[in-house]
Amino acid sequence: MPKVVAINASPRTTWNTATLVQDAAQGAHDAGADIEYFDLYKLDPFMGCRSCFACKRGKTAGRCVCPDGLTPVLDAIRTADGVIIGTPNYLGNVSAGLYALIERLVFQNLTYQTDPRWYHVPSTPTLFIMTSNAPSGSYQDGGFYSDMLQSRLLTLTNAIGPTRPFVCGSTLQVEDYSRYEWTMFDGDERHRRHERIFPLEREQVHELGTELVTNPWA
Ligand SMILES: Cc1cc2nc3c(=O)[nH]c(=O)nc-3n(C[C@H](O)[C@H](O)[C@H](O)COP(=O)(O)O)c2cc1C
């Protein structure tokens, strides 16, 4: 049975990102996959790369040996047939927790040799979900977040395998906007979008999760 690893890299475990990661995971499960699910912010404490270079020598070459909360995630990804990662856009990037995971994933695989560049050729299909206040259109070609998204996709492609994006913009950030003096946002509009569009986006990621198993992209 194929194994799919699903990672929610939002500190909130029931909001936009987690919901979409769970929907994609459900799609993969419906297609016959075993799911290993991680809430990154519920793990034991972890950090980014410590620059110990154990992953560049001897028996541990190609493998991060830093023992902390990320160890089970790195182990699970190593044996996965598919990976689903969801993160909120935090300050124009992935969340800090996911960035720590990315440092560990990429650096362990980098040989520091001119040839070959990587210890393992990454081939595990990966679905990358990003949610944000900014509208989805700002991630398209020429948009404010287009370069950032392309860069994160390339990094994940080099670290895990061919990566496809799913962006969910203009999310509902809080239930009751009237409790905050947030003149940037129209709370009623956000609620309307959450009721009308978000359910369709949930169906779309569910389908992508299924495709990850039935027709994995290369
Ligand atoms: C620390 C922080 C930084 C954020 N930075 C951005 C940002 O730069 N651009 C953006 O579009 N949204 C930004 N947001 C909004 C979140 O990306 C958005 O609300 C997201 O859907 C939250 O995901 P969640 O509901 O799963 O927690 C930020 C939110 C927080 C808390």
mmCIF file of C-alpha atoms and ligand atoms in Angstrom:
data_model
loop_
_atom_site.group_PDB
_atom_site.id
_atom_site.type_symbol
_atom_site.label_atom_id
_atom_site.label_comp_id
_atom_site.label_asym_id
_atom_site.label_seq_id
_atom_site.Cartn_x
_atom_site.Cartn_y
_atom_site.Cartn_z
ATOM 1 C CA MET A 1 0.000 0.000 0.000
ATOM 2 C CA PRO A 2 1.442 3.425 -0.914
ATOM 3 C CA LYS A 3 2.360 5.722 1.955
ATOM 4 C CA VAL A 4 1.624 9.434 1.873
ATOM 5 C CA VAL A 5 3.099 11.832 4.416
ATOM 6 C CA ALA A 6 0.965 14.898 5.137
ATOM 7 C CA ILE A 7 2.391 17.879 7.006
ATOM 8 C CA ASN A 8 0.509 20.877 8.364
ATOM 9 C CA ALA A 9 3.076 23.643 8.814
ATOM 10 C CA SER A 10 0.634 26.136 10.327
ATOM 11 C CA PRO A 11 0.671 26.569 14.106
ATOM 12 C CA ARG A 12 -3.139 26.473 13.893
ATOM 13 C CA THR A 13 -4.283 22.876 13.670
ATOM 14 C CA THR A 14 -7.889 23.396 12.558
ATOM 15 C CA TRP A 15 -7.781 26.416 10.245
ATOM 16 C CA ASN A 16 -7.242 26.976 6.539
ATOM 17 C CA THR A 17 -3.935 25.208 5.967
ATOM 18 C CA ALA A 18 -4.668 22.208 8.180
ATOM 19 C CA THR A 19 -8.112 21.806 6.592
ATOM 20 C CA LEU A 20 -6.661 21.711 3.074
ATOM 21 C CA VAL A 21 -3.821 19.359 4.076
ATOM 22 C CA GLN A 22 -6.368 17.029 5.662
ATOM 23 C CA ASP A 23 -8.605 17.178 2.586
ATOM 24 C CA ALA A 24 -5.681 16.318 0.304
ATOM 25 C CA ALA A 25 -4.677 13.520 2.682
ATOM 26 C CA GLN A 26 -8.254 12.236 2.620
ATOM 27 C CA GLY A 27 -8.110 12.201 -1.193
ATOM 28 C CA ALA A 28 -4.921 10.138 -1.042
ATOM 29 C CA HIS A 29 -6.473 7.842 1.562
ATOM 30 C CA ASP A 30 -9.590 7.357 -0.588
ATOM 31 C CA ALA A 31 -7.243 6.260 -3.395
ATOM 32 C CA GLY A 32 -5.768 3.573 -1.151
ATOM 33 C CA ALA A 33 -2.832 5.265 0.585
ATOM 34 C CA ASP A 34 -1.765 4.965 4.198
ATOM 35 C CA ILE A 35 -1.467 8.445 5.685
ATOM 36 C CA GLU A 36 1.133 9.589 8.169
ATOM 37 C CA TYR A 37 0.026 13.026 9.398
ATOM 38 C CA PHE A 38 2.153 15.595 11.221
ATOM 39 C CA ASP A 39 1.228 18.908 12.813
ATOM 40 C CA LEU A 40 4.651 20.515 12.685
ATOM 41 C CA TYR A 41 3.952 22.823 15.622
ATOM 42 C CA LYS A 42 2.879 19.945 17.882
ATOM 43 C CA LEU A 43 6.124 18.033 17.498
ATOM 44 C CA ASP A 44 8.830 17.914 20.142
ATOM 45 C CA PRO A 45 11.090 20.975 19.910
ATOM 46 C CA PHE A 46 13.197 21.155 16.768
ATOM 47 C CA MET A 47 15.549 23.461 14.966
ATOM 48 C CA GLY A 48 16.926 24.103 11.508
ATOM 49 C CA CYS A 49 20.270 22.779 10.275
ATOM 50 C CA ARG A 50 22.996 22.926 12.983
ATOM 51 C CA SER A 51 25.815 22.803 10.416
ATOM 52 C CA CYS A 52 27.352 19.663 11.989
ATOM 53 C CA PHE A 53 28.205 18.205 8.527
ATOM 54 C CA ALA A 54 27.518 14.621 9.649
ATOM 55 C CA CYS A 55 25.351 14.392 6.519
ATOM 56 C CA LYS A 56 28.461 14.924 4.394
ATOM 57 C CA ARG A 57 30.651 12.076 5.762
ATOM 58 C CA GLY A 58 30.904 8.306 6.142
ATOM 59 C CA LYS A 59 27.942 6.166 7.076
ATOM 60 C CA THR A 60 25.650 9.132 7.732
ATOM 61 C CA ALA A 61 26.273 10.778 4.347
ATOM 62 C CA GLY A 62 22.984 11.955 2.898
ATOM 63 C CA ARG A 63 21.208 11.698 6.243
ATOM 64 C CA CYS A 64 20.437 14.303 8.885
ATOM 65 C CA VAL A 65 21.443 12.885 12.293
ATOM 66 C CA CYS A 66 20.258 15.744 14.510
ATOM 67 C CA PRO A 67 17.863 14.002 16.951
ATOM 68 C CA ASP A 68 14.852 16.219 17.642
ATOM 69 C CA GLY A 69 11.186 16.673 16.792
ATOM 70 C CA LEU A 70 11.855 16.677 13.050
ATOM 71 C CA THR A 71 13.563 13.256 13.035
ATOM 72 C CA PRO A 72 10.304 11.269 12.602
ATOM 73 C CA VAL A 73 9.228 13.635 9.816
ATOM 74 C CA LEU A 74 12.516 13.258 7.940
ATOM 75 C CA ASP A 75 12.346 9.473 8.383
ATOM 76 C CA ALA A 76 8.746 9.367 7.131
ATOM 77 C CA ILE A 77 9.510 11.481 4.051
ATOM 78 C CA ARG A 78 12.440 9.200 3.194
ATOM 79 C CA THR A 79 10.118 6.211 2.749
ATOM 80 C CA ALA A 80 7.060 8.050 1.386
ATOM 81 C CA ASP A 81 5.447 7.463 -2.004
ATOM 82 C CA GLY A 82 3.917 10.925 -1.905
ATOM 83 C CA VAL A 83 4.141 14.028 0.267
ATOM 84 C CA ILE A 84 1.613 16.768 1.037
ATOM 85 C CA ILE A 85 2.906 19.936 2.695
ATOM 86 C CA GLY A 86 0.754 22.911 3.620
ATOM 87 C CA THR A 87 1.958 26.218 4.996
ATOM 88 C CA PRO A 88 0.558 29.680 5.541
ATOM 89 C CA ASN A 89 2.380 32.517 3.840
ATOM 90 C CA TYR A 90 4.310 34.132 6.673
ATOM 91 C CA LEU A 91 5.972 37.403 5.709
ATOM 92 C CA GLY A 92 6.260 36.382 2.084
ATOM 93 C CA ASN A 93 7.689 32.951 2.807
ATOM 94 C CA VAL A 94 6.818 29.551 4.246
ATOM 95 C CA SER A 95 6.321 29.358 8.025
ATOM 96 C CA ALA A 96 9.476 29.293 10.185
ATOM 97 C CA GLY A 97 8.738 25.692 11.186
ATOM 98 C CA LEU A 98 8.599 24.590 7.562
ATOM 99 C CA TYR A 99 11.731 26.552 6.747
ATOM 100 C CA ALA A 100 13.577 24.591 9.455
ATOM 101 C CA LEU A 101 12.355 21.353 7.886
ATOM 102 C CA ILE A 102 13.411 22.549 4.417
ATOM 103 C CA GLU A 103 16.925 23.392 5.660
ATOM 104 C CA ARG A 104 17.275 19.905 7.075
ATOM 105 C CA LEU A 105 15.770 18.208 3.998
ATOM 106 C CA VAL A 106 17.862 20.056 1.445
ATOM 107 C CA PHE A 107 21.186 20.155 3.259
ATOM 108 C CA GLN A 108 21.233 16.440 4.034
ATOM 109 C CA ASN A 109 20.861 15.697 0.336
ATOM 110 C CA LEU A 110 23.465 18.151 -0.936
ATOM 111 C CA THR A 111 26.844 16.480 -1.594
ATOM 112 C CA TYR A 112 28.928 19.664 -1.918
ATOM 113 C CA GLN A 113 30.473 17.917 -4.920
ATOM 114 C CA THR A 114 30.308 19.204 -8.461
ATOM 115 C CA ASP A 115 29.048 15.812 -9.601
ATOM 116 C CA PRO A 116 26.830 14.310 -8.372
ATOM 117 C CA ARG A 117 25.146 17.289 -6.688
ATOM 118 C CA TRP A 118 22.693 15.165 -4.677
ATOM 119 C CA TYR A 119 23.069 11.972 -2.612
ATOM 120 C CA HIS A 120 19.651 10.782 -3.773
ATOM 121 C CA VAL A 121 17.792 11.803 -6.892
ATOM 122 C CA PRO A 122 14.560 13.171 -5.414
ATOM 123 C CA SER A 123 11.575 11.546 -7.083
ATOM 124 C CA THR A 124 8.710 11.555 -4.565
ATOM 125 C CA PRO A 125 5.756 13.547 -5.944
ATOM 126 C CA THR A 126 4.868 16.394 -3.641
ATOM 127 C CA LEU A 127 1.851 18.650 -3.304
ATOM 128 C CA PHE A 128 2.670 22.081 -1.868
ATOM 129 C CA ILE A 129 -0.272 24.031 -0.462
ATOM 130 C CA MET A 130 0.067 27.685 0.523
ATOM 131 C CA THR A 131 -2.689 29.755 2.133
ATOM 132 C CA SER A 132 -2.532 33.520 2.484
ATOM 133 C CA ASN A 133 -4.203 36.843 2.994
ATOM 134 C CA ALA A 134 -3.083 37.907 -0.453
ATOM 135 C CA PRO A 135 -5.350 36.739 -3.284
ATOM 136 C CA SER A 136 -4.448 33.624 -5.259
ATOM 137 C CA GLY A 137 -3.807 35.803 -8.328
ATOM 138 C CA SER A 138 -0.734 37.329 -6.687
ATOM 139 C CA TYR A 139 1.006 33.948 -7.060
ATOM 140 C CA GLN A 140 0.505 33.828 -10.817
ATOM 141 C CA ASP A 141 3.136 34.906 -13.374
ATOM 142 C CA GLY A 142 4.173 38.505 -12.726
ATOM 143 C CA GLY A 143 2.323 38.600 -9.380
ATOM 144 C CA PHE A 144 3.847 39.831 -6.115
ATOM 145 C CA TYR A 145 4.439 36.296 -4.777
ATOM 146 C CA SER A 146 5.156 34.563 -8.094
ATOM 147 C CA ASP A 147 8.968 34.424 -7.712
ATOM 148 C CA MET A 148 8.735 33.264 -4.100
ATOM 149 C CA LEU A 149 6.360 30.447 -5.031
ATOM 150 C CA GLN A 150 8.528 29.305 -7.943
ATOM 151 C CA SER A 151 11.585 29.339 -5.704
ATOM 152 C CA ARG A 152 9.917 27.232 -2.980
ATOM 153 C CA LEU A 153 8.676 24.765 -5.624
ATOM 154 C CA LEU A 154 12.206 24.376 -6.981
ATOM 155 C CA THR A 155 13.614 23.847 -3.495
ATOM 156 C CA LEU A 156 11.062 21.157 -2.674
ATOM 157 C CA THR A 157 11.613 19.541 -6.066
ATOM 158 C CA ASN A 158 15.322 19.278 -5.274
ATOM 159 C CA ALA A 159 14.691 18.068 -1.731
ATOM 160 C CA ILE A 160 11.787 15.616 -2.094
ATOM 161 C CA GLY A 161 10.671 15.367 -5.700
ATOM 162 C CA PRO A 162 8.521 16.965 -8.423
ATOM 163 C CA THR A 163 6.329 19.494 -6.668
ATOM 164 C CA ARG A 164 2.976 20.915 -7.714
ATOM 165 C CA PRO A 165 1.431 23.986 -6.097
ATOM 166 C CA PHE A 166 -2.021 24.732 -4.781
ATOM 167 C CA VAL A 167 -2.598 28.286 -3.583
ATOM 168 C CA CYS A 168 -5.565 29.377 -1.508
ATOM 169 C CA GLY A 169 -5.637 33.161 -1.123
ATOM 170 C CA SER A 170 -7.881 35.682 0.663
ATOM 171 C CA THR A 171 -8.421 33.242 3.517
ATOM 172 C CA LEU A 172 -10.585 33.813 6.565
ATOM 173 C CA GLN A 173 -7.968 34.743 9.155
ATOM 174 C CA VAL A 174 -10.220 35.125 12.202
ATOM 175 C CA GLU A 175 -13.831 34.322 12.925
ATOM 176 C CA ASP A 176 -14.816 37.794 14.126
ATOM 177 C CA TYR A 177 -13.106 40.672 12.300
ATOM 178 C CA SER A 178 -15.045 43.230 14.359
ATOM 179 C CA ARG A 179 -12.801 42.453 17.349
ATOM 180 C CA TYR A 180 -9.801 43.934 15.546
ATOM 181 C CA GLU A 181 -9.068 47.288 13.987
ATOM 182 C CA TRP A 182 -8.022 45.736 10.693
ATOM 183 C CA THR A 183 -8.931 48.323 8.106
ATOM 184 C CA MET A 184 -7.101 46.322 5.419
ATOM 185 C CA PHE A 185 -9.724 43.573 5.341
ATOM 186 C CA ASP A 186 -13.445 43.321 4.722
ATOM 187 C CA GLY A 187 -14.562 40.655 7.206
ATOM 188 C CA ASP A 188 -17.944 40.142 5.527
ATOM 189 C CA GLU A 189 -16.262 39.580 2.175
ATOM 190 C CA ARG A 190 -13.843 37.091 3.741
ATOM 191 C CA HIS A 191 -16.740 35.182 5.296
ATOM 192 C CA ARG A 192 -18.601 35.103 1.985
ATOM 193 C CA ARG A 193 -15.512 33.756 0.227
ATOM 194 C CA HIS A 194 -15.003 31.193 2.963
ATOM 195 C CA GLU A 195 -18.564 29.944 2.518
ATOM 196 C CA ARG A 196 -18.618 29.934 -1.295
ATOM 197 C CA ILE A 197 -15.078 29.440 -2.630
ATOM 198 C CA PHE A 198 -13.254 27.604 0.132
ATOM 199 C CA PRO A 199 -15.460 24.483 -0.149
ATOM 200 C CA LEU A 200 -14.592 24.305 -3.866
ATOM 201 C CA GLU A 201 -10.894 24.618 -3.038
ATOM 202 C CA ARG A 202 -11.300 21.800 -0.517
ATOM 203 C CA GLU A 203 -12.688 19.605 -3.300
ATOM 204 C CA GLN A 204 -9.812 20.574 -5.596
ATOM 205 C CA VAL A 205 -7.100 19.584 -3.100
ATOM 206 C CA HIS A 206 -8.990 16.376 -2.363
ATOM 207 C CA GLU A 207 -8.698 15.555 -6.077
ATOM 208 C CA LEU A 208 -5.015 16.448 -6.112
ATOM 209 C CA GLY A 209 -4.472 14.131 -3.143
ATOM 210 C CA THR A 210 -6.153 11.333 -5.076
ATOM 211 C CA GLU A 211 -4.064 12.084 -8.166
ATOM 212 C CA LEU A 212 -0.898 11.963 -6.058
ATOM 213 C CA VAL A 213 -1.642 8.261 -5.585
ATOM 214 C CA THR A 214 -3.477 7.205 -8.749
ATOM 215 C CA ASN A 215 -1.486 9.243 -11.300
ATOM 216 C CA PRO A 216 1.628 10.538 -9.517
ATOM 217 C CA TRP A 217 3.337 13.389 -11.346
ATOM 218 C CA ALA A 218 6.986 13.082 -12.361
HETATM 219 C C1 LIG B 1 3.033 35.890 11.280
HETATM 220 C C2 LIG B 1 2.108 36.040 10.103
HETATM 221 C C3 LIG B 1 2.605 36.550 8.904
HETATM 222 C C4 LIG B 1 1.782 36.607 7.779
HETATM 223 N N1 LIG B 1 2.308 37.117 6.623
HETATM 224 C C5 LIG B 1 1.565 37.127 5.498
HETATM 225 C C6 LIG B 1 2.113 37.628 4.281
HETATM 226 O O1 LIG B 1 3.253 38.080 4.206
HETATM 227 N N2 LIG B 1 1.335 37.592 3.174
HETATM 228 C C7 LIG B 1 0.060 37.100 3.192
HETATM 229 O O2 LIG B 1 -0.585 37.075 2.138
HETATM 230 N N3 LIG B 1 -0.497 36.622 4.336
HETATM 231 C C8 LIG B 1 0.230 36.637 5.499
HETATM 232 N N4 LIG B 1 -0.312 36.157 6.670
HETATM 233 C C9 LIG B 1 -1.692 35.608 6.658
HETATM 234 C C10 LIG B 1 -1.716 34.074 6.612
HETATM 235 O O3 LIG B 1 -0.851 33.591 5.603
HETATM 236 C C11 LIG B 1 -3.130 33.571 6.316
HETATM 237 O O4 LIG B 1 -4.035 34.073 7.236
HETATM 238 C C12 LIG B 1 -3.155 32.039 6.319
HETATM 239 O O5 LIG B 1 -4.268 31.562 5.624
HETATM 240 C C13 LIG B 1 -3.178 31.465 7.742
HETATM 241 O O6 LIG B 1 -3.197 30.080 7.700
HETATM 242 P P1 LIG B 1 -3.978 29.228 8.826
HETATM 243 O O7 LIG B 1 -5.389 29.713 8.819
HETATM 244 O O8 LIG B 1 -3.851 27.825 8.418
HETATM 245 O O9 LIG B 1 -3.262 29.488 10.112
HETATM 246 C C14 LIG B 1 0.448 36.149 7.843
HETATM 247 C C15 LIG B 1 -0.053 35.668 9.071
HETATM 248 C C16 LIG B 1 0.747 35.636 10.193
HETATM 249 C C17 LIG B 1 0.194 35.137 11.501
#
